Short mmCIF file of C-alpha atoms in Angstrom, two decimals:
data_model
loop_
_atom_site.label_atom_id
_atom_site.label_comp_id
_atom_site.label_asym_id
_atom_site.label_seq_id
_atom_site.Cartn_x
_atom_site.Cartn_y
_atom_site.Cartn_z
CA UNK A 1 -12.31 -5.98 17.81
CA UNK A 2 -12.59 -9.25 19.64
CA UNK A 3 -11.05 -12.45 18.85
CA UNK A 4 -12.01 -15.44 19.47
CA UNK A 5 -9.49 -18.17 19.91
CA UNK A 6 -10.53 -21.92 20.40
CA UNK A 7 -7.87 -24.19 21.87
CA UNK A 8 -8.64 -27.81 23.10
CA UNK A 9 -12.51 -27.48 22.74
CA UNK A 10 -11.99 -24.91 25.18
CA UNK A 11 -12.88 -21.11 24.40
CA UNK A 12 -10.58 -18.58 25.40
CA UNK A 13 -11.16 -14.85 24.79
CA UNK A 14 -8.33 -12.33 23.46
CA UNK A 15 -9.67 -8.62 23.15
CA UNK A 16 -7.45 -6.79 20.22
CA UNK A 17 -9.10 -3.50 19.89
CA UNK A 18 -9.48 -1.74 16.80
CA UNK A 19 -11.53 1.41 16.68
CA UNK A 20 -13.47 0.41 19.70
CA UNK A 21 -15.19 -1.96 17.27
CA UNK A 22 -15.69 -5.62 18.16
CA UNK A 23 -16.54 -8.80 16.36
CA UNK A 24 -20.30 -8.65 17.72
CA UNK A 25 -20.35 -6.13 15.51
CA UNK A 26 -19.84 -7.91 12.16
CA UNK A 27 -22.14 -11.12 13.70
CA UNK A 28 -19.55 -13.77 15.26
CA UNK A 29 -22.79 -16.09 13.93
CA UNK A 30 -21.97 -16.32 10.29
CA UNK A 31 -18.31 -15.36 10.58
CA UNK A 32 -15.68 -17.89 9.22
CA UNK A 33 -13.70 -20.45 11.39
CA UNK A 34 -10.38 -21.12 9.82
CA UNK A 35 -7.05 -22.56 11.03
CA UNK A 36 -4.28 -20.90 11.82
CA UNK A 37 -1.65 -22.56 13.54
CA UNK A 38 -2.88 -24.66 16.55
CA UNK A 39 -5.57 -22.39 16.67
CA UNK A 40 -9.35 -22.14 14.90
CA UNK A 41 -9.59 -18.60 14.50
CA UNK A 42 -13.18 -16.43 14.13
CA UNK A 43 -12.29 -14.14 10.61
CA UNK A 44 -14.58 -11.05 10.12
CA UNK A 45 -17.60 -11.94 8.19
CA UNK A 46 -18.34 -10.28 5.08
CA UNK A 47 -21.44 -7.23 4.09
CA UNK A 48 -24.14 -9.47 3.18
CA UNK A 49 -24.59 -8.44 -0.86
CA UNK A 50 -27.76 -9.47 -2.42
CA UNK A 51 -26.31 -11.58 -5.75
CA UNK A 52 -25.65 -14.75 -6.58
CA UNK A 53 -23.09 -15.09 -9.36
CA UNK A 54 -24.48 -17.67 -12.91
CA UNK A 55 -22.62 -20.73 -12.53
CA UNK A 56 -19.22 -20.97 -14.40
CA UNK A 57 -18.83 -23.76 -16.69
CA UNK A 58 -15.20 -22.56 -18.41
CA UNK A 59 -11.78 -23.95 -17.98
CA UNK A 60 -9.72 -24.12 -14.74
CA UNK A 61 -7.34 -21.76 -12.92
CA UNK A 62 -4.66 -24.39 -13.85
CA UNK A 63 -5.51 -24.66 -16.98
CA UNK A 64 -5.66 -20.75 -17.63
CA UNK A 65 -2.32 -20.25 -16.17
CA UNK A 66 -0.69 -23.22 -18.34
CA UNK A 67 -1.69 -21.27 -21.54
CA UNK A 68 -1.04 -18.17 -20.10
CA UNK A 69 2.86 -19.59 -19.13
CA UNK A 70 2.81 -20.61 -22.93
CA UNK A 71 1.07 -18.29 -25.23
CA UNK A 72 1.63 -15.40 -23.29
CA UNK A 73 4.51 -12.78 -22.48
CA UNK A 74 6.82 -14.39 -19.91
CA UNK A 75 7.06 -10.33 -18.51
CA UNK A 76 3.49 -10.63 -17.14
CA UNK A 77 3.29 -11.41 -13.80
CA UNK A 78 0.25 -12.10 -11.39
CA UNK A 79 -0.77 -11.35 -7.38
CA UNK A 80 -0.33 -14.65 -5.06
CA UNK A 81 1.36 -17.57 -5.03
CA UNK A 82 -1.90 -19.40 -6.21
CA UNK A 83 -3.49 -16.63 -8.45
CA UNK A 84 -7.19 -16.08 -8.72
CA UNK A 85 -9.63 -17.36 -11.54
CA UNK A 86 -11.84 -14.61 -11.23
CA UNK A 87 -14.73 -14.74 -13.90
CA UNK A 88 -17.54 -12.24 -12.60
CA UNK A 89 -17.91 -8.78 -10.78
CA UNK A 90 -20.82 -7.24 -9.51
CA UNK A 91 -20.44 -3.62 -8.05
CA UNK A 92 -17.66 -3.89 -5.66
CA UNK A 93 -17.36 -7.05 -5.02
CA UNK A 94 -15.59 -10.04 -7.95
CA UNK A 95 -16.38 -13.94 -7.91
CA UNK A 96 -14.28 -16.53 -8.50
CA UNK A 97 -14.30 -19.98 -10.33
CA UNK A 98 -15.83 -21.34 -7.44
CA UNK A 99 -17.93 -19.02 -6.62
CA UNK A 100 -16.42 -17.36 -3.66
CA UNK A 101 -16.80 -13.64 -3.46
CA UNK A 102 -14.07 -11.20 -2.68
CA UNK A 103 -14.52 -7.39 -2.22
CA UNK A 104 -12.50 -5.87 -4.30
CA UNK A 105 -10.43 -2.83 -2.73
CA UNK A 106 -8.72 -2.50 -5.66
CA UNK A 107 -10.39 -1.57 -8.40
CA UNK A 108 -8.44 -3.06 -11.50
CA UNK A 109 -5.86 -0.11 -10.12
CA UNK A 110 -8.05 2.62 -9.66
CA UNK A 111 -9.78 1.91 -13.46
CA UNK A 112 -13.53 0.49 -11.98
CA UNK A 113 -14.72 3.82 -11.24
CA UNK A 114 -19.21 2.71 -11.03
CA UNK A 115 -18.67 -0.93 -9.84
CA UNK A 116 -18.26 -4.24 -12.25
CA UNK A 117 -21.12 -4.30 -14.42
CA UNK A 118 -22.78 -1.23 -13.32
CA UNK A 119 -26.00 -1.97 -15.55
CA UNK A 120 -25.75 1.82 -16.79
CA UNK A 121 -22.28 1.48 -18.05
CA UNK A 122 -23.32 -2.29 -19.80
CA UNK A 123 -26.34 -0.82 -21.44
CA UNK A 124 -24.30 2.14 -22.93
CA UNK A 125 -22.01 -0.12 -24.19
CA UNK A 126 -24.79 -2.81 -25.41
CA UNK A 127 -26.85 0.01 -27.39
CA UNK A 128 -24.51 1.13 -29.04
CA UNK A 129 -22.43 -2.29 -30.41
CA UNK A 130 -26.19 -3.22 -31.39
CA UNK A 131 -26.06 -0.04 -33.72
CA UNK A 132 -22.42 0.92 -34.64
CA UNK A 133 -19.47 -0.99 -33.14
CA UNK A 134 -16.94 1.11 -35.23
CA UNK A 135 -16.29 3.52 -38.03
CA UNK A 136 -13.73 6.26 -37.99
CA UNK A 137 -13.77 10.15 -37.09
CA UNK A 138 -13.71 10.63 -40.69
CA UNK A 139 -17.46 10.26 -40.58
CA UNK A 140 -19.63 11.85 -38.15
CA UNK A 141 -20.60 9.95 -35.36
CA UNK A 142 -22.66 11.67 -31.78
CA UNK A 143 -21.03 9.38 -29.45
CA UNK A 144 -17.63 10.92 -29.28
CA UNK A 145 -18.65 14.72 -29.12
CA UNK A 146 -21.51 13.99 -27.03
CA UNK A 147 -18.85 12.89 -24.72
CA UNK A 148 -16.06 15.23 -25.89
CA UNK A 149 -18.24 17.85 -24.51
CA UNK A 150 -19.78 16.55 -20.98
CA UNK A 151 -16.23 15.83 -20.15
CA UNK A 152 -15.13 19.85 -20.67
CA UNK A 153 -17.66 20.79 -18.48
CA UNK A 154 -16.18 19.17 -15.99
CA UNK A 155 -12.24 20.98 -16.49
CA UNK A 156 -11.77 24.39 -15.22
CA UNK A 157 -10.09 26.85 -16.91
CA UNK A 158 -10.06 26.77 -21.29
CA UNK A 159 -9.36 23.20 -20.80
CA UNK A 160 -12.15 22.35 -23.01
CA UNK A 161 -10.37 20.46 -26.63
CA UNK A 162 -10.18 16.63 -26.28
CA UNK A 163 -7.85 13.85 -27.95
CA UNK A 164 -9.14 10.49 -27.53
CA UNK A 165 -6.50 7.60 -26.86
CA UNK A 166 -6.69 4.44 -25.89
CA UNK A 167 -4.69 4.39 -22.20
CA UNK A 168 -3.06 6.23 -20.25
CA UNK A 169 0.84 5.78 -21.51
CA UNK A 170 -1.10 7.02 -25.31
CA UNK A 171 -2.52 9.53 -23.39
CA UNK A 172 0.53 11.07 -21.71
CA UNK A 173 3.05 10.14 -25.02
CA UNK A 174 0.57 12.52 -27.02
CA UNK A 175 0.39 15.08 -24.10
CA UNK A 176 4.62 15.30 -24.10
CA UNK A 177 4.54 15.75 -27.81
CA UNK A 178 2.25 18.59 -27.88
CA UNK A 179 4.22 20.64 -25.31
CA UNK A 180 7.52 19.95 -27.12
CA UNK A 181 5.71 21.66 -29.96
CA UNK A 182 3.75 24.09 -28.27
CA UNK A 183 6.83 25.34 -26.66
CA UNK A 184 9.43 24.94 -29.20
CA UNK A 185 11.84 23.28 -26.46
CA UNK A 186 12.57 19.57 -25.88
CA UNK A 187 13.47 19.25 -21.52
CA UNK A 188 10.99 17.68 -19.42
CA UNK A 189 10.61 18.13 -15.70
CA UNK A 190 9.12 15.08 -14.49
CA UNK A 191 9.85 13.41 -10.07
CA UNK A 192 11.80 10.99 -9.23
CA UNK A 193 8.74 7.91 -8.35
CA UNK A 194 6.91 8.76 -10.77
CA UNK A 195 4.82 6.72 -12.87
CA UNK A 196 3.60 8.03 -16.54
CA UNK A 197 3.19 4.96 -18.98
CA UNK A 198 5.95 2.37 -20.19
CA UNK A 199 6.52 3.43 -24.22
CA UNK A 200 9.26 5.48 -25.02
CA UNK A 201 8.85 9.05 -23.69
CA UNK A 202 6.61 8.35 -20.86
CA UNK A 203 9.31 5.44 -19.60
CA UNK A 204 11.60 8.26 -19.66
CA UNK A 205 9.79 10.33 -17.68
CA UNK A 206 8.74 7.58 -14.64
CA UNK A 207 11.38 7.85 -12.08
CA UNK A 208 11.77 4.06 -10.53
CA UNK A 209 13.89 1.94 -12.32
CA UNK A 210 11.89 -1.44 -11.68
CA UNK A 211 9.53 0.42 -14.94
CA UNK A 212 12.58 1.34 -16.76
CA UNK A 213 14.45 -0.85 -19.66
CA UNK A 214 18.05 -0.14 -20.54
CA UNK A 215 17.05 1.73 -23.20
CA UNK A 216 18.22 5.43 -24.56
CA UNK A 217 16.05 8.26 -22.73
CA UNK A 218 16.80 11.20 -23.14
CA UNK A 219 15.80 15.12 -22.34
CA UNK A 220 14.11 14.35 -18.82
CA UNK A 221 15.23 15.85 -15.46
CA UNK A 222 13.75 13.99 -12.20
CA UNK A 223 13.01 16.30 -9.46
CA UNK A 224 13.40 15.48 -5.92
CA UNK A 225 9.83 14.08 -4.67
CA UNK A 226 7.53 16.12 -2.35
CA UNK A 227 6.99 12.83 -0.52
CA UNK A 228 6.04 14.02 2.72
CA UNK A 229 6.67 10.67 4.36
CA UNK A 230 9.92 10.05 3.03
CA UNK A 231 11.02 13.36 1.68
CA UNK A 232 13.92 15.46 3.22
CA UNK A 233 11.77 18.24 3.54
CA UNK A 234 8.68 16.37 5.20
CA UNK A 235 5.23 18.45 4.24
CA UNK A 236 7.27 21.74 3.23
CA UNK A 237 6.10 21.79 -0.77
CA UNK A 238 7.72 25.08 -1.92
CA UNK A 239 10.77 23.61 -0.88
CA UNK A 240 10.54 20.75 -2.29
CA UNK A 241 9.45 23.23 -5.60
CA UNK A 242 12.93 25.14 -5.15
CA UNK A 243 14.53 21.32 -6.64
CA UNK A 244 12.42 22.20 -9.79
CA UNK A 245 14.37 25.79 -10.58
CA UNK A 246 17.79 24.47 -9.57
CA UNK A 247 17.53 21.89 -12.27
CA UNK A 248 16.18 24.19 -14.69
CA UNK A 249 19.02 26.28 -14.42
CA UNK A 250 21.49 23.84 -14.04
CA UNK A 251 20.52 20.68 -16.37
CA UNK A 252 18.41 22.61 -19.18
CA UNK A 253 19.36 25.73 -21.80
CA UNK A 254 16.81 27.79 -19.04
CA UNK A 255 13.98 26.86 -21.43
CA UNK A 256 11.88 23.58 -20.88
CA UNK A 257 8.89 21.88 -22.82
CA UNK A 258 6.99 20.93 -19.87
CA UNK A 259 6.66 19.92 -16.21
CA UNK A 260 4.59 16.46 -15.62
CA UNK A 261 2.98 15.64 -12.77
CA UNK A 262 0.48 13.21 -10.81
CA UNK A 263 -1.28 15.34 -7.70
CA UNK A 264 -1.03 11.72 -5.95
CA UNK A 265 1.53 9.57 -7.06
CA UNK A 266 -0.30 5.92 -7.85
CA UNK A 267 1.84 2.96 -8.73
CA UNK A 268 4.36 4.52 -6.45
CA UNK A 269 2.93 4.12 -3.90
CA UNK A 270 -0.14 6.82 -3.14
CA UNK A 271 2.39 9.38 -2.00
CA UNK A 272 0.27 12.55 -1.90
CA UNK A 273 2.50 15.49 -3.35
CA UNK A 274 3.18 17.74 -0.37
CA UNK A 275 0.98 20.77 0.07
CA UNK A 276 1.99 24.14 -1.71
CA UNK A 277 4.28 22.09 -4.18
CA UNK A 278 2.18 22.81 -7.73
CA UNK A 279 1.77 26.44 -6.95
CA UNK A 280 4.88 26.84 -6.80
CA UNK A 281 6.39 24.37 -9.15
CA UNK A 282 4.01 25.38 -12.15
CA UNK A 283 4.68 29.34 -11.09
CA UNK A 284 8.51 28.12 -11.93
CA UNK A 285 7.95 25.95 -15.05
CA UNK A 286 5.69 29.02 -16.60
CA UNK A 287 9.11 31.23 -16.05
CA UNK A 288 10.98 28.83 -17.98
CA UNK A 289 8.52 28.56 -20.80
CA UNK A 290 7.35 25.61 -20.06
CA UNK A 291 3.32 24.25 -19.91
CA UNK A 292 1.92 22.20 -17.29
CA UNK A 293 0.63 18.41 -17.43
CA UNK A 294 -1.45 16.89 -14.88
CA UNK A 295 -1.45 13.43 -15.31
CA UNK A 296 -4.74 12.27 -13.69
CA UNK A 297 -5.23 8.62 -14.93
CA UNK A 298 -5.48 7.56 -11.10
CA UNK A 299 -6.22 10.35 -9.37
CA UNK A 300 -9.17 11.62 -11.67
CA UNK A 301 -12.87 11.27 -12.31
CA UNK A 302 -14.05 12.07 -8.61
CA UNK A 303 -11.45 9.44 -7.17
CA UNK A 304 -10.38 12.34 -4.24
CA UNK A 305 -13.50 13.09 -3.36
CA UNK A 306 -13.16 16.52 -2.02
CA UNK A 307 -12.58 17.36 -5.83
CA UNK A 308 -13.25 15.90 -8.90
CA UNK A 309 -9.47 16.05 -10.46
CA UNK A 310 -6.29 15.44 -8.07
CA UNK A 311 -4.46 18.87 -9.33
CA UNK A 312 -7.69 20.93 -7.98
CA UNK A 313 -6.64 19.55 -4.44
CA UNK A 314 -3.87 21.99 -4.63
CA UNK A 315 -5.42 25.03 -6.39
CA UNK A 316 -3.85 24.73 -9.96
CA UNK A 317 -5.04 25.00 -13.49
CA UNK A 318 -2.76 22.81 -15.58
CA UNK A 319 -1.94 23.79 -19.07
CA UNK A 320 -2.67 20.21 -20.56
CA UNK A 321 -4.60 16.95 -18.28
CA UNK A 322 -4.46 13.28 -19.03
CA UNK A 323 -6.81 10.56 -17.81
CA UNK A 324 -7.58 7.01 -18.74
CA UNK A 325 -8.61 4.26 -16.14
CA UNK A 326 -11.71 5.46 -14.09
CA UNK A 327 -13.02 7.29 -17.67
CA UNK A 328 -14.80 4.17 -18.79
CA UNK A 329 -15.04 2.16 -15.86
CA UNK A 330 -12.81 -0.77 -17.73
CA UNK A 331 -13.25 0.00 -21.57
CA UNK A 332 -9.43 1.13 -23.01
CA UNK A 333 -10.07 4.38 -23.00
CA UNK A 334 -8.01 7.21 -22.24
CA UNK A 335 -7.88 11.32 -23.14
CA UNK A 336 -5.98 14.57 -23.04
CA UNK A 337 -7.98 17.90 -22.59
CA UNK A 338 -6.03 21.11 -23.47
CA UNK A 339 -6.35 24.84 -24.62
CA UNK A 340 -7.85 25.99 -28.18
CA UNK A 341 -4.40 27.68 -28.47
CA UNK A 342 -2.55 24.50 -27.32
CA UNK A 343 -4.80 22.31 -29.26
CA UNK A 344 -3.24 24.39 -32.72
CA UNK A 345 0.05 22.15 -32.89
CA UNK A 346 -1.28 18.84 -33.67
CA UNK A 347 -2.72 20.54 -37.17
CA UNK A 348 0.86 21.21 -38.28
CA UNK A 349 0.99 17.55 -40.19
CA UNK A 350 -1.78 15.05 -40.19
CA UNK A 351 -2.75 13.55 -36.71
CA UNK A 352 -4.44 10.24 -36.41
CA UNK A 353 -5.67 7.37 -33.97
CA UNK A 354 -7.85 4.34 -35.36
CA UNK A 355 -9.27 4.01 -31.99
CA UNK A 356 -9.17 7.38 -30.44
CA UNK A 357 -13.07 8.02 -30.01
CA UNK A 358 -14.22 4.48 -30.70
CA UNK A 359 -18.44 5.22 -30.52
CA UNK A 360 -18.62 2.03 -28.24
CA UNK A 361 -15.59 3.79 -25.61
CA UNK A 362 -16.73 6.74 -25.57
CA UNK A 363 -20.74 5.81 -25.23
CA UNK A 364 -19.08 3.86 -21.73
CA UNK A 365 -16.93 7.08 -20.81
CA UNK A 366 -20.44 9.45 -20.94
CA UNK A 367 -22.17 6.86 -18.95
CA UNK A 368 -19.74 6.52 -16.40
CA UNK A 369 -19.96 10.38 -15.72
CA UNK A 370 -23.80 10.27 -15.91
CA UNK A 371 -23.07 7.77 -13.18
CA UNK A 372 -20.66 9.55 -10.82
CA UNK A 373 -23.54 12.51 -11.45
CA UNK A 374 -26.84 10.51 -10.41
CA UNK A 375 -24.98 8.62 -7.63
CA UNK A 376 -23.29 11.38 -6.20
CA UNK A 377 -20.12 9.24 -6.26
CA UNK A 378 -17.82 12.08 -5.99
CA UNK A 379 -19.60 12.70 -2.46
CA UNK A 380 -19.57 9.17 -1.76
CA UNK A 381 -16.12 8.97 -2.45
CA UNK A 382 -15.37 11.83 0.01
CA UNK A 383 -17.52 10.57 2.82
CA UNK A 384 -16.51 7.15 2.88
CA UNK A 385 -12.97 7.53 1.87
CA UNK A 386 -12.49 9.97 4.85
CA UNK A 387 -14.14 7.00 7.02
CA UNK A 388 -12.01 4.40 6.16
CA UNK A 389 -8.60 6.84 5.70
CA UNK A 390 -9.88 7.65 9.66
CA UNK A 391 -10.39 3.72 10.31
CA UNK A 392 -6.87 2.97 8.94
CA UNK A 393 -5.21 5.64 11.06
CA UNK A 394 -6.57 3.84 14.22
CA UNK A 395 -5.11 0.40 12.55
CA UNK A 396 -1.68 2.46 12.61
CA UNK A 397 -2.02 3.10 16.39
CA UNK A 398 -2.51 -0.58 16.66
CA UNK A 399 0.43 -2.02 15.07
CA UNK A 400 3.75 -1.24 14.58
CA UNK A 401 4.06 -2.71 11.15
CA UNK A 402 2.19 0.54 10.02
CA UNK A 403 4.42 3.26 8.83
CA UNK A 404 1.85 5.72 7.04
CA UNK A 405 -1.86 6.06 6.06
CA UNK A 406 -1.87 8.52 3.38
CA UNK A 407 -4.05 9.72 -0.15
CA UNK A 408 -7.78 11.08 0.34
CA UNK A 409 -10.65 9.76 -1.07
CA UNK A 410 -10.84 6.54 -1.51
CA UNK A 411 -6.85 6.76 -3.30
CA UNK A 412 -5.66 5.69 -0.04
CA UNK A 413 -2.13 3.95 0.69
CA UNK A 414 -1.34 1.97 3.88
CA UNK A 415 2.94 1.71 4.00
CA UNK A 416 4.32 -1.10 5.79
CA UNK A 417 8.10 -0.64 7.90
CA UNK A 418 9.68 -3.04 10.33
CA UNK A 419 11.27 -0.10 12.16
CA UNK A 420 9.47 3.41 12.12
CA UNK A 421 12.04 5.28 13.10
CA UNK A 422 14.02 3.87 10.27
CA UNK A 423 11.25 3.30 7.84
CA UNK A 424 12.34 0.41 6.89
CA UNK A 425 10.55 -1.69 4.17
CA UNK A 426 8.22 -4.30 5.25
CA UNK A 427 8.58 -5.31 1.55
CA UNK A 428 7.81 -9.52 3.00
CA UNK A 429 5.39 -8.56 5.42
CA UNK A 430 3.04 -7.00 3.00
CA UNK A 431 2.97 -9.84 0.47
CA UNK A 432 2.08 -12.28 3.33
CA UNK A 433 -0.48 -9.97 4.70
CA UNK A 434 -2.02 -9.39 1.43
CA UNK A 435 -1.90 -13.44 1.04
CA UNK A 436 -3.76 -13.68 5.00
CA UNK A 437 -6.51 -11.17 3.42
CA UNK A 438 -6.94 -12.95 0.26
CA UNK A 439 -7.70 -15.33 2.41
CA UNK A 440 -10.28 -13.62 4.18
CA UNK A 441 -12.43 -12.38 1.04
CA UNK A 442 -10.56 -8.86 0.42
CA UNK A 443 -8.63 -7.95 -2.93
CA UNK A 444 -6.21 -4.82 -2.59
CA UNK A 445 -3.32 -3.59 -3.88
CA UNK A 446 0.51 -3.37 -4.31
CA UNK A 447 2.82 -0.94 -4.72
CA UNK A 448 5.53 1.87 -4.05
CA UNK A 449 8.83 1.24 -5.36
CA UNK A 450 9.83 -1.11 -2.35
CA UNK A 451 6.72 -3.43 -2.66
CA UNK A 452 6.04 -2.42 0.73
CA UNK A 453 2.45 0.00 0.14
CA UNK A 454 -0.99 -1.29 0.02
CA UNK A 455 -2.89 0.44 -2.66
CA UNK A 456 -6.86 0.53 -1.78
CA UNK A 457 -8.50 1.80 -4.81
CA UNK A 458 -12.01 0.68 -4.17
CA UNK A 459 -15.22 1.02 -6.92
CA UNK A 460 -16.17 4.28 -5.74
CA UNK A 461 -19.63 2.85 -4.68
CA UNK A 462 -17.90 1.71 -1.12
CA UNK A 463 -19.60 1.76 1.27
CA UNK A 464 -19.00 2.38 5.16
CA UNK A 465 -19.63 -1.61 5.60
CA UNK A 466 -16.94 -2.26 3.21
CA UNK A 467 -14.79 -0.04 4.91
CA UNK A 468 -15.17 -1.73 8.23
CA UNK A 469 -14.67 -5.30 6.58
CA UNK A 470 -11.64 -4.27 4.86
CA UNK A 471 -9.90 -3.21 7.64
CA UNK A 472 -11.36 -5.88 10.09
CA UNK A 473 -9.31 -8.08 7.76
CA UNK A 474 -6.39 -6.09 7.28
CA UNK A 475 -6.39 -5.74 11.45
CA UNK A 476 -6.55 -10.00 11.44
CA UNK A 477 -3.96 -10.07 9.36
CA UNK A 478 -1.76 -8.35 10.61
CA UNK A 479 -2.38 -9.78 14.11
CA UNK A 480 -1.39 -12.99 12.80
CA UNK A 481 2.41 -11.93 11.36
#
């Protein structure tokens, strides 16, 4: 990539490859001049995108945050030191107050699956708040087996009974419950940076303590993480599995409830499990009793690419799988799919959600598959995800600053060290670099359990273009720390 540096009314040309692309490339016509230091420096210029935004006529960023600081919980917290007013999306790309568009590599955390707005998704959700916003299951309603069934088809195995919830924490409570019962025993095996939902059992089962009040939790056992990055072990999974039987043996009665799992860890940090692991860590948890939950609220819904659930990536059938995010492109939605046989405990008392299979949710959650179907986002997914992951790796052999490029798909996570050798967290450097590309027009996001991991969890309509421009910007950024 070429940049071009003006000093003095005087042009001076610096060449800072990156993927033996160059600026001419992007069209150093309409590209952006802004100031950096003593220098006016030429910023990557944007895919042009077809849409112009209605005009917004609400109240100010100021004025949001003011109320927000008041009326809101003081544990919320928000990206940047000036944080966006963002009032419209369009595919992948969100617009702010002013107008200004930013594409979004992001995704609302992995949860816009079609792209803002995708005019399928709306018109699901339109239809059917013009006919029936809500009733109950009580009554009969098409909507929520309609969906109940299209999203079997798309489990392997007997997985084929849904329970609607309404996130992902609902999701994963109601999956821990059912295996306590299923199995008779209370121990869960969960990893240490792990991520599974913030109310009572599924805090207990994440394994960072920046998610974790001082509250009592009890009857889960962390296993070391197959992070092959960080791990002590590196990519050797069945090691790593080994962890899992010494604490059954040594921290349980030799009988455990269940062992839960993401394929690819999210909020910490897009740590891909290391290969081999689930084989052999679900072979060990069966011995034991115990059933299997893949938690797939980030991972899922054709996020990998080369697969269309994260756990299929490593050639398991899990005994129970929970989603949410991606399922209704936005709409609080969230599920667990299980056995017939597994299914059986929840009729031992009454079992009951209000929302669980709202008609207007789950009308959104059998669009968005339609979707991923007639736009062969899976594929997309796979192609351009491998494109940018390939992109990234080249930004790596640039600078220093980057430790790993790791997930598939387009769950991809960029970590940031001071010192490879070390590994030392860049936790600083990535909040300013994120600020420099915020700058720049791109949205990604944070994470990993030292602040120090970009997590780029794109609309899965990316495209190559996007890909380019993201890391254009990332590669500018970083050039200027």
């Amino acid at each position: 990539m070429q940049k071009i540096v003006i000093r003095s009314a005087k042009w001076v040309g610096s060449v800072r490859g990156l993927s033996q692309r160059c600026y001419s490339q992007l069209g150093l016509a309409t590209s952006k001049k802004v100031e950096d230091d003593d220098d006016m420096i030429i910023n990557p210029s944007m895919p042009h995108f077809d849409y112009s935004p209605p005009p917004y006529n609400g109240p100010s960023a100021d004025e949001i945050l003011n109320k927000r600081n008041e009326f809101l919980s003081p544990s919320m917290f928000h990206f940047y030191e000036k944080p966006l007013n963002l009032v419209h999306g369009k595919m992948q790309y969100l617009f702010d107050s002013n107008g200004r568009r930013y594409l979004d590599a992001f995704g609302g955390i992995a949860t816009v699956c079609c792209g803002h707005c995708h005019p399928d998704v709306v018109e699901a959700i339109v239809n059917q708040t013009k006919r029936l916003q809500h009733s109950t299951i009580l009554y009969l309603n098409h909507a929520i087996t309609d969906f109940a069934e299209a999203l079997a088809s798309k489990l392997p195995g007997d997985l084929k009974v849904v329970f609607f919830t309404n996130s992902g924490t609902e999701a994963n409570e109601l999956a821990i419950m059912m295996a306590k019962l299923y199995t008779g025993c209370h121990d869960i095996i969960s990893l240490r940076n792990a991520y599974h939902g913030n109310a009572g059992v599924t805090m207990s089962t994440t394994g960072q303590s920046i998610w974790k009040f001082n509250v009592v939790q009890t009857g889960v056992h962390h296993a070391v993480n197959p992070d092959p990055y960080r791990g002590v072990f590196g990519s050797d999974g069945e090691k790593y599995a080994k962890d899992v039987e010494d604490l059954i043996q040594s921290a349980t009665s030799g009988s455990v409830a269940a062992f839960m799992s993401e394929a690819i860890q999210g909020v910490g940090g897009i740590v891909e499990l290391a290969p081999g692991y689930l084989p052999a860590a679900y072979s060990t948890v069966r011995k034991a009793g115990g059933v299997c939950i893949a938690d797939e609220v980030q991972a899922g819904f054709a996020r990998t690419g080369s697969h269309f659930w994260g756990f299929e990536n490593q050639g398991v059938v899990p005994d129970i799988v929970t989603m949410a995010k991606g399922i209704g492109n936005g709409v609080p939605l969230g599920a667990v799919v299980t056995t017939p046989e597994i299914a059986q405990v929840l009729k031992r008392r009454n079992y009951f959600n209000t929302f669980g299979g709202n008609p207007v949710c789950t009308a959104a959650g059998l669009a968005v598959l339609r979707v991923i179907e007639k736009e062969k986002l899976q594929e997309n997914a796979h192609v351009v995800g491998s494109y940018l992951k390939e992109r990234l790796m080249d930004l790596k052999n640039k600078h220093e600053i980057v430790g790993d490029v790791r997930g598939r798909g387009l769950l991809l996570g960029v970590e940031l060290v001071t010192d490879r050798k070390l590994k030392t967290p860049a936790s600083a450097e990535t909040v300013h670099i994120m600020d420099k590309m915020k700058a720049m027009g791109v949205l990604v996001g944070k994470g990993g359990f030292r602040g120090n991991v970009f997590r780029i969890t794109p609309p899965l309509c990316f495209t190559k273009e996007d890909a380019d421009f993201l890391v254009d910007v990332m590669d500018c950024a970083m050039s200027k720390i």
